[in-house]
mmCIF file of C-alpha atoms in Angstrom:
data_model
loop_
_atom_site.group_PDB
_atom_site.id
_atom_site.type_symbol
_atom_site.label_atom_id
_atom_site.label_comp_id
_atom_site.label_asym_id
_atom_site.label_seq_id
_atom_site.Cartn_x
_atom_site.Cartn_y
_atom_site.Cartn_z
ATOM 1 C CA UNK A 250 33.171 26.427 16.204
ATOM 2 C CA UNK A 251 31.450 30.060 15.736
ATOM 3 C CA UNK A 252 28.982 27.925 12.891
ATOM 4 C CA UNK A 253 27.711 25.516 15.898
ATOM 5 C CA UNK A 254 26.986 28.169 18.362
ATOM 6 C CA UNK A 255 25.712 30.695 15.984
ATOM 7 C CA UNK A 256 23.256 27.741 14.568
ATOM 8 C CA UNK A 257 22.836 26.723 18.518
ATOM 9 C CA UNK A 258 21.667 30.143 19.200
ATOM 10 C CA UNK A 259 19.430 29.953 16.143
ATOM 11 C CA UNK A 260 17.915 26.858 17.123
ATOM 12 C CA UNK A 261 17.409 28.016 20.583
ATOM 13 C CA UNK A 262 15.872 30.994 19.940
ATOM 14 C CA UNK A 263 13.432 29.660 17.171
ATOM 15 C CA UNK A 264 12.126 27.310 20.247
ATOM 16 C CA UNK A 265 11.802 29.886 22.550
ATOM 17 C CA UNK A 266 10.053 31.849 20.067
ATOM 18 C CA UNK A 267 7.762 28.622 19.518
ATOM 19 C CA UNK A 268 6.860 28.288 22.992
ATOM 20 C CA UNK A 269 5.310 31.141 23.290
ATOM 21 C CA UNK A 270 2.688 30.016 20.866
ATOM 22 C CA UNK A 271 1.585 27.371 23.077
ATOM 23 C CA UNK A 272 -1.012 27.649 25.793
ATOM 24 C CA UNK A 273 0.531 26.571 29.233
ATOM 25 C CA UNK A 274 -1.076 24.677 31.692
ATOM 26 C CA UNK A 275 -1.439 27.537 35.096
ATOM 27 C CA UNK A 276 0.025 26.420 38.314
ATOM 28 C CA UNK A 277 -1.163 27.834 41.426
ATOM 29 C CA UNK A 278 2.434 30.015 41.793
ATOM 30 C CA UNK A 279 2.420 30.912 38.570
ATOM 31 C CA UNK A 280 -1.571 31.992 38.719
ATOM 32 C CA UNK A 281 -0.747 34.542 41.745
ATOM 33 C CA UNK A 282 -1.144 38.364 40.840
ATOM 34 C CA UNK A 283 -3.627 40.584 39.400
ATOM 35 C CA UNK A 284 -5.069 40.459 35.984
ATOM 36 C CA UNK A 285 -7.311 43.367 33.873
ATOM 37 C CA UNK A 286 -10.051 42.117 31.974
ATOM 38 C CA UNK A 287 -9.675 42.968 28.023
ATOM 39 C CA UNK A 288 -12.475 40.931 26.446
ATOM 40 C CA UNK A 289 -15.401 38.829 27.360
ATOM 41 C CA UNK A 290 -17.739 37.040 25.768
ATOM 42 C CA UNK A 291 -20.869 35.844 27.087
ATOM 43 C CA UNK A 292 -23.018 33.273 25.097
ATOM 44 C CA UNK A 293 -27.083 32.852 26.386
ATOM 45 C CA UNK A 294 -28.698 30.378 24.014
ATOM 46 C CA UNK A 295 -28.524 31.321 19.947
ATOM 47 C CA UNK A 296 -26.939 34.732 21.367
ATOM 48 C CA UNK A 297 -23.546 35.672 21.310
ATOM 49 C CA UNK A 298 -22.389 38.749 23.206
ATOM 50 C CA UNK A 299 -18.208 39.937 22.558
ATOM 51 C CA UNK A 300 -17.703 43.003 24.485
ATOM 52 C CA UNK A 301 -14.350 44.748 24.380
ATOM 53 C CA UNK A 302 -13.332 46.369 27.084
ATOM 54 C CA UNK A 303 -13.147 50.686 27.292
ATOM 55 C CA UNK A 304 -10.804 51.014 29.801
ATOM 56 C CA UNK A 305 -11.458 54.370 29.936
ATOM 57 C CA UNK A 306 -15.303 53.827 31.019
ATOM 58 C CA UNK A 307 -14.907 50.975 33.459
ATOM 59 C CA UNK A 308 -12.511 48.612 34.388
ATOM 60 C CA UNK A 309 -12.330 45.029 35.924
ATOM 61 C CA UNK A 310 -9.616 43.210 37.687
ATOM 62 C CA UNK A 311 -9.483 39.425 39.118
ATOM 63 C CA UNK A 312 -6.751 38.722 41.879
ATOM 64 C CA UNK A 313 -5.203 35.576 42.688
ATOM 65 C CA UNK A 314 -3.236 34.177 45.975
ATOM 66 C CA UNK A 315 -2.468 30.724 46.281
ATOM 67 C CA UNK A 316 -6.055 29.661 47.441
ATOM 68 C CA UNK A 317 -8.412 32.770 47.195
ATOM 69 C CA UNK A 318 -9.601 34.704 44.104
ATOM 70 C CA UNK A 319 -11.140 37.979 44.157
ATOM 71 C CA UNK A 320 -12.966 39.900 41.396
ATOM 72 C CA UNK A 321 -13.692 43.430 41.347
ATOM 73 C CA UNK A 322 -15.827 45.466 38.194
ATOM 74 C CA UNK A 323 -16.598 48.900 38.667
ATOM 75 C CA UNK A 324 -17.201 52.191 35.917
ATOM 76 C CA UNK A 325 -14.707 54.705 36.359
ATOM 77 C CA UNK A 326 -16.902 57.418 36.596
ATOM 78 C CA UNK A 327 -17.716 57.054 40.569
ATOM 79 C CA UNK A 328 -21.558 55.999 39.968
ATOM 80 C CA UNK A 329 -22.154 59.309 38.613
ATOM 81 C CA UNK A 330 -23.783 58.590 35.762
ATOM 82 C CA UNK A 331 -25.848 56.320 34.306
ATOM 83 C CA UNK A 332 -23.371 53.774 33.809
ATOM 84 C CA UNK A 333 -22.705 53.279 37.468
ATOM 85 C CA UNK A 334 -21.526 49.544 38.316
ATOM 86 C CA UNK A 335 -19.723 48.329 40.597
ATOM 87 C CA UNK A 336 -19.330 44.067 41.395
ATOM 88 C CA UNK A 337 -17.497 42.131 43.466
ATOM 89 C CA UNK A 338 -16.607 38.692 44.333
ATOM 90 C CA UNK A 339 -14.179 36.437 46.103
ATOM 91 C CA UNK A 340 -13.907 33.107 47.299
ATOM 92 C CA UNK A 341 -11.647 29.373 47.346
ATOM 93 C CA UNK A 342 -10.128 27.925 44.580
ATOM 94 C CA UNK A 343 -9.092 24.705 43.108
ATOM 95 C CA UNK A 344 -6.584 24.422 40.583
ATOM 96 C CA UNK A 345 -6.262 20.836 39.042
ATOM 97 C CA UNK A 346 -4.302 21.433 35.396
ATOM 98 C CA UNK A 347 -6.731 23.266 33.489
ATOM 99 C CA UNK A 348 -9.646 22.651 35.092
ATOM 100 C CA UNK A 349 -9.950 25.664 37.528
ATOM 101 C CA UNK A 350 -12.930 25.712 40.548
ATOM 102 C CA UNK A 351 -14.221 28.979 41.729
ATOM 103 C CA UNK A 352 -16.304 28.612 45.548
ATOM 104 C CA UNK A 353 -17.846 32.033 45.397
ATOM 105 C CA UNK A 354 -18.176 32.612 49.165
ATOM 106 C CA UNK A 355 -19.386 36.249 48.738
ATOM 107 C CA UNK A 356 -20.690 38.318 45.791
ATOM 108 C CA UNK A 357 -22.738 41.939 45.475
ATOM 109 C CA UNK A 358 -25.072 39.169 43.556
ATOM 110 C CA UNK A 359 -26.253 37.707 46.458
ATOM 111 C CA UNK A 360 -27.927 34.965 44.684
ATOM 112 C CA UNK A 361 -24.586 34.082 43.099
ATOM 113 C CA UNK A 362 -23.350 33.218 46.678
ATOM 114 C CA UNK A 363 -22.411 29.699 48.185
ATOM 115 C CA UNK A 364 -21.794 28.200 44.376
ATOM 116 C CA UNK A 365 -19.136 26.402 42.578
ATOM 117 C CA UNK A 366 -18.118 26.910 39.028
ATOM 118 C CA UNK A 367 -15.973 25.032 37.437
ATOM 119 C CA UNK A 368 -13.818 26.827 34.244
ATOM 120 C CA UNK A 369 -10.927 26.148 31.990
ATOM 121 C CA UNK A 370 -7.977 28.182 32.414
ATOM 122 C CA UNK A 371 -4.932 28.459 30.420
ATOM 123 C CA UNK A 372 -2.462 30.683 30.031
ATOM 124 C CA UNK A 373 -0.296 32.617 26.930
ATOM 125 C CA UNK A 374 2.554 34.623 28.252
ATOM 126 C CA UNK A 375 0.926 37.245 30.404
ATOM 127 C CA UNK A 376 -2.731 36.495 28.933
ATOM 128 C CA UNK A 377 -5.247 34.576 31.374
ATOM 129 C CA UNK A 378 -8.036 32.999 29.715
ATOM 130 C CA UNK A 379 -10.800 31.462 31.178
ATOM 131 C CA UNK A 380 -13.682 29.413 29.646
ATOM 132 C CA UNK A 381 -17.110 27.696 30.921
ATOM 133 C CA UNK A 382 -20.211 27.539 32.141
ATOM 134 C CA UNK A 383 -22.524 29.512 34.767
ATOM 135 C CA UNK A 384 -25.489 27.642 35.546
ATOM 136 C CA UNK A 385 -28.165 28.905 38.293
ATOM 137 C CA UNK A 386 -31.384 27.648 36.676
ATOM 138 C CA UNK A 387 -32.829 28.955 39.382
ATOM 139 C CA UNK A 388 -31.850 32.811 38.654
ATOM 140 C CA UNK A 389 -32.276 32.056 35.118
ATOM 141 C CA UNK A 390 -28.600 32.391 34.233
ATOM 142 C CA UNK A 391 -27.916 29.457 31.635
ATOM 143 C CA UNK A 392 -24.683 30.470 29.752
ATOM 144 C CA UNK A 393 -21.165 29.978 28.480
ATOM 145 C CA UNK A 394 -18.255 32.776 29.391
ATOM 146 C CA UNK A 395 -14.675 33.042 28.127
ATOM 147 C CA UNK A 396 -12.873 36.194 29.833
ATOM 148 C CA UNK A 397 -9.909 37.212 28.557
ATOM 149 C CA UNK A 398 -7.457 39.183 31.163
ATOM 150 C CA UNK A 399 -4.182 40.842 31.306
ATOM 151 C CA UNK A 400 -1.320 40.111 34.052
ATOM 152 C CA UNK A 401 -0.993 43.659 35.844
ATOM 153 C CA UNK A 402 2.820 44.376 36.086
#
């Protein structure tokens, strides 16, 4: 009897530990909370941009309820210096699988306002990732993203 559940536990936890090597498909409930962007890259053409994030020198966040999104990106040095930033964003969403819609309704990009983008998202434990394109040929923004976030806890 203790060589069944001892191989029962075994088997279970080799699953579990398998599972967590697959990507899962988000659901709007399980989307919900705030995640810290870690990576990004941004691809423009032949060029390739990978930028780590220095959470020390600025910090970005992207918030989720069950139908709005907000984004936030801003240096943490209060604009002081010459690597003052500061972004924002929020809109609707759509959820369908993987396929995740973004309606920005307002942006500090202006320009960026009033358009739909349409990304993949999946998800790896408490890792967000989200892939696609930005097109606004008429701001001259022709590129590919993946972002890379962080759940908050």
């Amino acid at each position: 009897m203790k060589k069944i559940i001892c191989r029962s536990a075994v088997f279970i936890g080799t699953v579990a530990g398998l599972s967590c090597l697959h990507t899962s498909i988000p659901t709007t409930v399980g989307l919900v909370g705030t995640y810290r962007l870690i990576e990004a890259t941004t691809i423009r053409g032949h060029d390739t941009t990978r930028t780590m994030i220095d959470s020390s020198k600025t910090e970005m966040i992207k918030i989720f309820n069950d139908a709005y999104f907000s984004f936030f990106n801003h240096d943490k040095f209060r604009g002081k210096d010459s690597t003052a930033l500061f972004v924002s964003g929020a809109g609707k969403y759509k959820l369908d699988g993987t396929t995740y819609t973004e309606h920005l309704e307002y942006c500090t990009a202006r320009a960026w306002e009033g358009r739909t983008f349409t990304f993949d998202l999946s998800m790896r434990g408490d890792t967000l990732i989200q892939e696609g394109r930005e097109e606004l040929p008429d701001q001259g923004v022709m590129q590919t993203i993946k972002e890379i976030y962080v759940k908050v806890k």
